[in-house]
Coordinates of N, CA, C and O in Angstrom, one line a residue:
M208 N 12.2 9.3 -39.8 CA 11.8 10.2 -38.8 C 10.4 9.9 -38.2 O 10.3 10.0 -37.0
P209 N 9.4 9.6 -39.0 CA 8.1 9.3 -38.4 C 8.1 8.1 -37.5 O 7.4 8.1 -36.5
R210 N 9.0 7.1 -37.8 CA 9.0 5.9 -37.0 C 9.6 6.3 -35.6 O 9.1 5.8 -34.6
I211 N 10.6 7.1 -35.6 CA 11.2 7.5 -34.3 C 10.1 8.3 -33.5 O 10.0 8.1 -32.3
L212 N 9.4 9.1 -34.1 CA 8.3 9.9 -33.4 C 7.3 8.9 -32.9 O 6.8 9.1 -31.8
D213 N 6.9 7.9 -33.7 CA 5.9 6.9 -33.2 C 6.4 6.2 -32.0 O 5.7 5.9 -31.0
Q214 N 7.7 5.8 -32.0 CA 8.3 5.1 -30.9 C 8.3 6.0 -29.6 O 8.1 5.5 -28.5
R215 N 8.6 7.3 -29.8 CA 8.6 8.2 -28.6 C 7.2 8.4 -28.1 O 7.1 8.4 -26.9
I216 N 6.3 8.4 -28.9 CA 4.9 8.6 -28.5 C 4.5 7.3 -27.7 O 3.8 7.4 -26.6
L217 N 4.8 6.2 -28.2 CA 4.5 4.9 -27.6 C 5.2 4.8 -26.2 O 4.5 4.5 -25.2
L218 N 6.4 5.2 -26.1 CA 7.1 5.3 -24.8 C 6.4 6.2 -23.8 O 6.3 6.0 -22.6
L219 N 6.0 7.4 -24.3 CA 5.3 8.4 -23.5 C 4.0 7.8 -23.0 O 3.7 8.0 -21.8
V220 N 3.3 7.1 -23.8 CA 2.0 6.5 -23.4 C 2.2 5.4 -22.3 O 1.5 5.4 -21.3
I221 N 3.2 4.6 -22.5 CA 3.6 3.5 -21.6 C 4.0 4.2 -20.2 O 3.5 3.7 -19.2
S222 N 4.8 5.2 -20.3 CA 5.3 5.9 -19.1 C 4.1 6.5 -18.3 O 4.0 6.4 -17.1
F223 N 3.2 7.2 -19.1 CA 2.0 7.8 -18.5 C 1.1 6.7 -17.8 O 0.7 6.9 -16.7
S224 N 0.9 5.6 -18.5 CA 0.1 4.6 -18.0 C 0.7 4.0 -16.7 O 0.0 3.7 -15.7
A225 N 2.0 3.8 -16.6 CA 2.7 3.3 -15.5 C 2.5 4.3 -14.3 O 2.3 3.9 -13.2
S226 N 2.6 5.6 -14.6 CA 2.5 6.5 -13.5 C 1.1 6.6 -13.0 O 0.9 6.8 -11.8
L227 N 0.1 6.4 -13.8 CA -1.3 6.4 -13.4 C -1.5 5.2 -12.5 O -2.2 5.3 -11.5
Q228 N -1.0 4.1 -12.9 CA -1.2 2.8 -12.1 C -0.6 3.0 -10.7 O -1.2 2.6 -9.7
S229 N 0.6 3.6 -10.6 CA 1.2 3.7 -9.3 C 0.6 4.8 -8.4 O 0.7 4.7 -7.2
A230 N -0.2 5.7 -9.0 CA -0.9 6.7 -8.2 C -2.3 6.3 -8.0 O -3.1 7.1 -7.4
K231 N -2.7 5.1 -8.5 CA -4.1 4.7 -8.4 C -4.6 4.6 -6.9 O -3.9 4.0 -6.1
V232 N -5.7 5.1 -6.7 CA -6.4 4.9 -5.3 C -6.8 3.5 -5.2 O -7.6 3.0 -6.1
L233 N -6.4 2.8 -4.2 CA -6.7 1.4 -4.0 C -8.0 1.2 -3.4 O -8.6 0.1 -3.5
S234 N -8.5 2.1 -2.6 CA -9.8 2.1 -2.0 C -10.2 3.5 -1.5 O -9.3 4.2 -1.1
K235 N -11.4 3.8 -1.4 CA -11.9 5.1 -0.8 C -12.0 5.0 0.7 O -12.1 6.0 1.3
W236 N -12.0 3.8 1.2 CA -12.3 3.6 2.7 C -11.2 2.7 3.3 O -10.7 1.8 2.6
K237 N -10.9 2.9 4.6 CA -10.0 2.0 5.3 C -10.5 1.9 6.7 O -11.3 2.8 7.2
K238 N -10.2 0.9 7.4 CA -10.5 0.6 8.8 C -9.2 0.8 9.6 O -8.1 0.3 9.2
C239 N -9.3 1.5 10.8 CA -8.2 1.8 11.6 C -8.6 1.6 13.1 O -9.8 1.4 13.4
G240 N -7.6 1.6 14.0 CA -7.9 1.5 15.4 C -8.3 2.8 16.0 O -8.8 2.8 17.1
D241 N -8.1 3.9 15.3 CA -8.5 5.2 15.8 C -8.7 6.1 14.6 O -8.3 5.8 13.5
P242 N -9.4 7.2 14.7 CA -9.8 8.1 13.6 C -8.6 8.6 12.8 O -8.7 8.9 11.6
E243 N -7.4 8.7 13.4 CA -6.2 9.2 12.7 C -5.3 8.1 12.1 O -4.3 8.3 11.5
C244 N -5.7 6.8 12.4 CA -4.9 5.7 12.0 C -3.5 5.7 12.5 O -2.6 5.2 11.8
E245 N -3.3 6.2 13.7 CA -2.0 6.2 14.2 C -1.6 5.1 15.2 O -0.5 4.8 15.4
K246 N -2.6 4.4 15.7 CA -2.4 3.3 16.7 C -2.3 2.0 15.9 O -3.1 1.7 15.0
A247 N -1.4 1.2 16.4 CA -1.3 -0.2 15.8 C -2.5 -1.0 16.1 O -3.1 -1.0 17.2
M248 N -3.0 -1.7 15.1 CA -4.2 -2.6 15.3 C -3.9 -4.0 15.7 O -4.6 -4.6 16.5
S249 N -2.8 -4.5 15.1 CA -2.4 -5.9 15.4 C -1.0 -6.2 15.0 O -0.3 -5.4 14.3
R250 N -0.5 -7.3 15.5 CA 0.8 -7.8 15.2 C 0.6 -9.1 14.4 O -0.1 -10.0 14.9
V251 N 1.2 -9.2 13.2 CA 1.0 -10.4 12.4 C 2.4 -10.9 12.0 O 3.4 -10.3 12.1
Q252 N 2.3 -12.2 11.5 CA 3.5 -12.8 11.1 C 3.3 -13.3 9.6 O 2.3 -13.9 9.3
A253 N 4.3 -13.0 8.8 CA 4.2 -13.4 7.4 C 4.3 -14.9 7.3 O 5.1 -15.6 7.9
I254 N 3.4 -15.5 6.5 CA 3.4 -17.0 6.3 C 4.0 -17.3 4.9 O 4.2 -18.5 4.7
I255 N 4.2 -16.3 4.0 CA 4.8 -16.5 2.8 C 5.8 -15.4 2.5 O 5.7 -14.3 3.1
D256 N 6.7 -15.5 1.5 CA 7.5 -14.4 1.0 C 6.6 -13.6 0.1 O 5.7 -14.1 -0.6
Y257 N 6.7 -12.3 0.2 CA 5.9 -11.4 -0.6 C 6.7 -10.2 -1.2 O 7.5 -9.6 -0.5
L258 N 6.6 -10.0 -2.5 CA 7.2 -8.9 -3.2 C 6.2 -8.2 -3.9 O 5.5 -8.7 -4.8
G259 N 5.9 -6.9 -3.5 CA 4.8 -6.1 -4.0 C 5.1 -5.6 -5.4 O 6.3 -5.6 -5.9
P260 N 4.1 -5.2 -6.1 CA 4.2 -4.7 -7.5 C 4.8 -3.4 -7.7 O 5.3 -3.0 -8.8
D261 N 4.8 -2.5 -6.6 CA 5.5 -1.2 -6.8 C 5.9 -0.7 -5.4 O 5.7 -1.4 -4.4
C262 N 6.4 0.5 -5.3 CA 6.9 1.0 -4.1 C 5.9 1.3 -3.0 O 6.3 1.6 -1.8
R263 N 4.6 1.2 -3.2 CA 3.6 1.4 -2.2 C 3.4 0.1 -1.3 O 2.8 0.2 -0.3
Y264 N 4.0 -1.0 -1.7 CA 3.8 -2.2 -1.1 C 5.0 -2.6 -0.2 O 6.1 -2.3 -0.4
L265 N 4.7 -3.4 0.9 CA 5.7 -3.8 1.8 C 6.2 -5.2 1.4 O 5.4 -6.1 1.2
N266 N 7.5 -5.3 1.2 CA 8.1 -6.6 0.9 C 8.5 -7.3 2.2 O 9.0 -6.7 3.1
F267 N 8.3 -8.6 2.2 CA 8.8 -9.4 3.4 C 9.0 -10.8 3.1 O 8.6 -11.3 2.0
K268 N 9.6 -11.5 4.0 CA 9.9 -13.0 3.9 C 9.0 -13.7 5.0 O 8.7 -13.1 6.0
A269 N 8.7 -14.9 4.7 CA 8.0 -15.8 5.7 C 8.7 -15.7 7.0 O 9.9 -15.8 7.1
G270 N 7.9 -15.6 8.1 CA 8.4 -15.5 9.4 C 8.6 -14.1 10.0 O 8.7 -14.0 11.2
E271 N 8.7 -13.1 9.1 CA 8.9 -11.8 9.6 C 7.6 -11.2 10.3 O 6.5 -11.5 9.9
E272 N 7.9 -10.4 11.3 CA 6.8 -9.7 12.0 C 6.4 -8.4 11.4 O 7.3 -7.6 11.0
I273 N 5.1 -8.1 11.3 CA 4.6 -6.9 10.8 C 3.6 -6.3 11.7 O 2.8 -7.0 12.3
I274 N 3.6 -5.0 11.9 CA 2.6 -4.2 12.7 C 1.6 -3.6 11.8 O 2.0 -2.9 10.8
V275 N 0.3 -3.9 12.0 CA -0.7 -3.5 11.1 C -1.3 -2.2 11.6 O -1.7 -2.1 12.8
Y276 N -1.5 -1.2 10.8 CA -2.0 0.1 11.1 C -3.4 0.4 10.5 O -4.2 1.2 11.0
S277 N -3.7 -0.2 9.4 CA -5.0 0.0 8.7 C -5.3 -1.2 7.8 O -4.4 -1.9 7.4
K278 N -6.5 -1.3 7.4 CA -7.0 -2.3 6.5 C -7.9 -1.6 5.5 O -8.9 -0.9 5.9
L279 N -7.6 -1.7 4.2 CA -8.5 -1.1 3.2 C -9.9 -1.9 3.3 O -9.9 -3.0 3.7
S280 N -10.9 -1.1 3.1 CA -12.3 -1.7 3.2 C -13.1 -1.4 2.0 O -12.7 -0.7 1.1
R281 N -14.3 -2.0 2.0 CA -15.3 -1.9 0.9 C -14.8 -2.5 -0.4 O -14.8 -3.7 -0.6
E282 N -14.3 -1.7 -1.3 CA -13.9 -2.2 -2.6 C -12.6 -3.0 -2.7 O -12.3 -3.6 -3.7
N283 N -11.8 -3.0 -1.7 CA -10.5 -3.7 -1.7 C -10.1 -4.1 -0.3 O -9.2 -3.7 0.2
E284 N -10.9 -5.1 0.2 CA -10.6 -5.5 1.6 C -9.4 -6.5 1.8 O -9.1 -6.8 2.9
N285 N -8.8 -6.9 0.7 CA -7.7 -7.8 0.8 C -6.4 -7.1 1.2 O -5.5 -7.8 1.6
L286 N -6.3 -5.8 1.1 CA -5.0 -5.1 1.4 C -5.0 -4.5 2.8 O -5.9 -3.8 3.2
W287 N -3.9 -4.8 3.5 CA -3.7 -4.2 4.8 C -2.5 -3.3 4.7 O -1.6 -3.5 3.8
T288 N -2.3 -2.4 5.7 CA -1.1 -1.5 5.7 C -0.4 -1.7 7.0 O -1.0 -1.8 8.0
G289 N 0.9 -1.9 6.8 CA 1.7 -2.1 8.0 C 3.2 -1.7 7.9 O 3.6 -1.3 6.8
S290 N 3.9 -2.0 9.0 CA 5.4 -1.7 8.9 C 6.2 -2.9 9.4 O 5.7 -3.6 10.3
K291 N 7.4 -2.9 8.9 CA 8.4 -3.9 9.3 C 9.7 -3.1 9.4 O 10.2 -2.7 8.4
G292 N 10.1 -2.8 10.6 CA 11.2 -1.9 10.8 C 10.9 -0.5 10.3 O 9.9 0.0 10.6
K293 N 11.7 0.0 9.4 CA 11.5 1.3 8.8 C 10.6 1.3 7.6 O 10.2 2.3 7.0
D294 N 10.4 0.1 7.1 CA 9.6 -0.1 5.8 C 8.1 -0.1 6.1 O 7.6 -0.6 7.1
F295 N 7.3 0.6 5.2 CA 5.9 0.7 5.4 C 5.2 0.5 4.1 O 5.7 1.0 3.1
G296 N 4.1 -0.2 4.1 CA 3.3 -0.3 2.8 C 2.2 -1.3 2.9 O 1.8 -1.8 4.0
Y297 N 1.6 -1.6 1.8 CA 0.4 -2.5 1.6 C 0.9 -3.9 1.4 O 2.0 -4.1 0.9
F298 N 0.1 -4.8 1.9 CA 0.3 -6.2 1.6 C -1.0 -7.0 1.7 O -1.9 -6.5 2.3
P299 N -1.1 -8.2 1.0 CA -2.3 -8.9 1.1 C -2.5 -9.6 2.4 O -1.6 -10.1 3.0
R300 N -3.7 -9.5 2.9 CA -4.0 -10.1 4.2 C -3.8 -11.6 4.3 O -3.6 -12.1 5.3
D301 N -4.0 -12.3 3.2 CA -3.8 -13.7 3.2 C -2.3 -14.1 3.2 O -2.0 -15.3 3.2
A302 N -1.4 -13.2 3.2 CA 0.0 -13.5 3.2 C 0.5 -13.5 4.7 O 1.7 -13.8 4.9
V303 N -0.4 -13.2 5.6 CA 0.0 -13.2 7.1 C -1.0 -13.9 7.9 O -2.1 -14.2 7.5
K304 N -0.5 -14.2 9.2 CA -1.5 -14.7 10.2 C -1.4 -13.8 11.4 O -0.3 -13.3 11.7
V305 N -2.5 -13.5 12.0 CA -2.6 -12.6 13.1 C -2.0 -13.3 14.4 O -2.4 -14.4 14.7
E306 N -1.1 -12.7 15.0 CA -0.4 -13.2 16.2 C -1.0 -12.5 17.4 O -1.2 -13.2 18.5
E307 N -1.4 -11.2 17.4 CA -1.9 -10.5 18.5 C -2.8 -9.3 18.0 O -2.3 -8.5 17.2
V308 N -4.0 -9.2 18.6 CA -4.9 -8.1 18.3 C -4.6 -7.1 19.3 O -4.7 -7.3 20.5
L309 N -4.3 -5.8 18.9 CA -4.0 -4.8 19.8 C -5.1 -3.8 20.0 O -5.2 -3.1 21.0
M310 N -6.0 -3.7 19.0 CA -7.2 -2.8 19.1 C -8.4 -3.7 18.7 O -8.5 -4.2 17.6
G311 N -9.3 -3.8 19.7 CA -10.5 -4.6 19.4 C -11.6 -3.9 18.5 O -12.2 -4.6 17.7
E312 N -11.7 -2.6 18.6 CA -12.6 -1.9 17.8 C -12.0 -1.3 16.5 O -10.8 -0.8 16.6
E313 N -12.7 -1.3 15.4 CA -12.2 -0.7 14.2 C -13.1 0.5 13.8 O -14.3 0.4 14.0
V314 N -12.5 1.6 13.3 CA -13.2 2.7 12.9 C -13.0 2.9 11.4 O -11.8 2.8 10.9
E315 N -14.1 3.0 10.6 CA -13.9 3.2 9.2 C -13.8 4.7 8.8 O -14.6 5.5 9.3
V316 N -12.8 5.0 8.1 CA -12.6 6.4 7.7 C -12.2 6.5 6.2 O -11.8 5.5 5.6
L317 N -12.4 7.7 5.6 CA -12.0 7.9 4.2 C -10.5 7.8 4.1 O -9.8 8.3 4.9
T318 N -10.0 7.3 3.0 CA -8.6 7.3 2.7 C -8.3 8.7 2.2 O -9.1 9.5 1.8
K319 N -7.0 9.0 2.2 CA -6.5 10.3 1.7 C -5.6 10.0 0.5 O -5.0 8.9 0.3
E320 N -5.4 11.0 -0.3 CA -4.5 10.9 -1.5 C -3.1 10.4 -1.0 O -2.4 9.6 -1.7
T321 N -2.6 10.9 0.1 CA -1.3 10.6 0.6 C -1.2 9.2 1.0 O -0.1 8.7 1.2
D322 N -2.3 8.5 1.2 CA -2.2 7.0 1.6 C -1.7 6.2 0.4 O -1.2 5.1 0.7
F323 N -1.6 6.7 -0.8 CA -1.2 5.9 -1.9 C 0.0 6.4 -2.6 O 0.3 6.1 -3.8
L324 N 0.8 7.2 -1.9 CA 2.1 7.7 -2.4 C 3.2 6.9 -1.9 O 3.1 6.3 -0.8
C325 N 4.3 6.9 -2.6 CA 5.5 6.1 -2.1 C 6.2 7.0 -1.1 O 6.4 8.2 -1.3
L326 N 6.7 6.4 -0.1 CA 7.5 7.1 0.9 C 8.9 6.5 0.9 O 9.1 5.3 1.2
H327 N 9.9 7.3 0.6 CA 11.3 6.9 0.5 C 12.1 7.8 1.4 O 12.1 9.0 1.2
E328 N 12.7 7.3 2.4 CA 13.6 8.0 3.3 C 13.0 9.3 3.9 O 13.5 10.4 3.7
D329 N 11.8 9.1 4.4 CA 11.0 10.2 5.1 C 10.6 11.3 4.1 O 10.4 12.4 4.5
K330 N 10.5 11.1 2.8 CA 9.9 12.0 1.9 C 9.1 11.3 0.9 O 9.3 10.2 0.5
Y331 N 8.0 12.0 0.5 CA 7.1 11.5 -0.5 C 7.7 11.5 -1.9 O 8.3 12.5 -2.3
T332 N 7.4 10.5 -2.7 CA 7.8 10.4 -4.1 C 6.5 10.6 -4.9 O 5.6 9.8 -4.8
F333 N 6.4 11.7 -5.6 CA 5.3 11.9 -6.5 C 5.7 11.4 -7.9 O 6.7 11.9 -8.5
E334 N 4.9 10.5 -8.4 CA 5.2 10.0 -9.7 C 4.3 10.5 -10.8 O 3.2 10.8 -10.6

């Protein structure tokens, strides 16, 4: 009986750690084309296939076009946010090449908790 309890506690700890990781704030700041981060900043093309570590990330194949809406800044400048069709999420900036700049000026704003939630079929998934 104590062994089963130990295994359950271990599974609970692993599950809790995974949920904390997926809810982790990736940066406190981001750069956008406008204060609300609603306007597209640029159009990029994937130069490699990319499969993100969790549902917050955008998966794509080399050659696909992505529209960039924001770029994390300060403590995590490597991640950009964009969309490909109906899919939206983070991806590493070195996985793409800029094809067209749509907004010349960038505005730095604070991120929100909702920036780091998973979005599935027009509803947020809270983990």
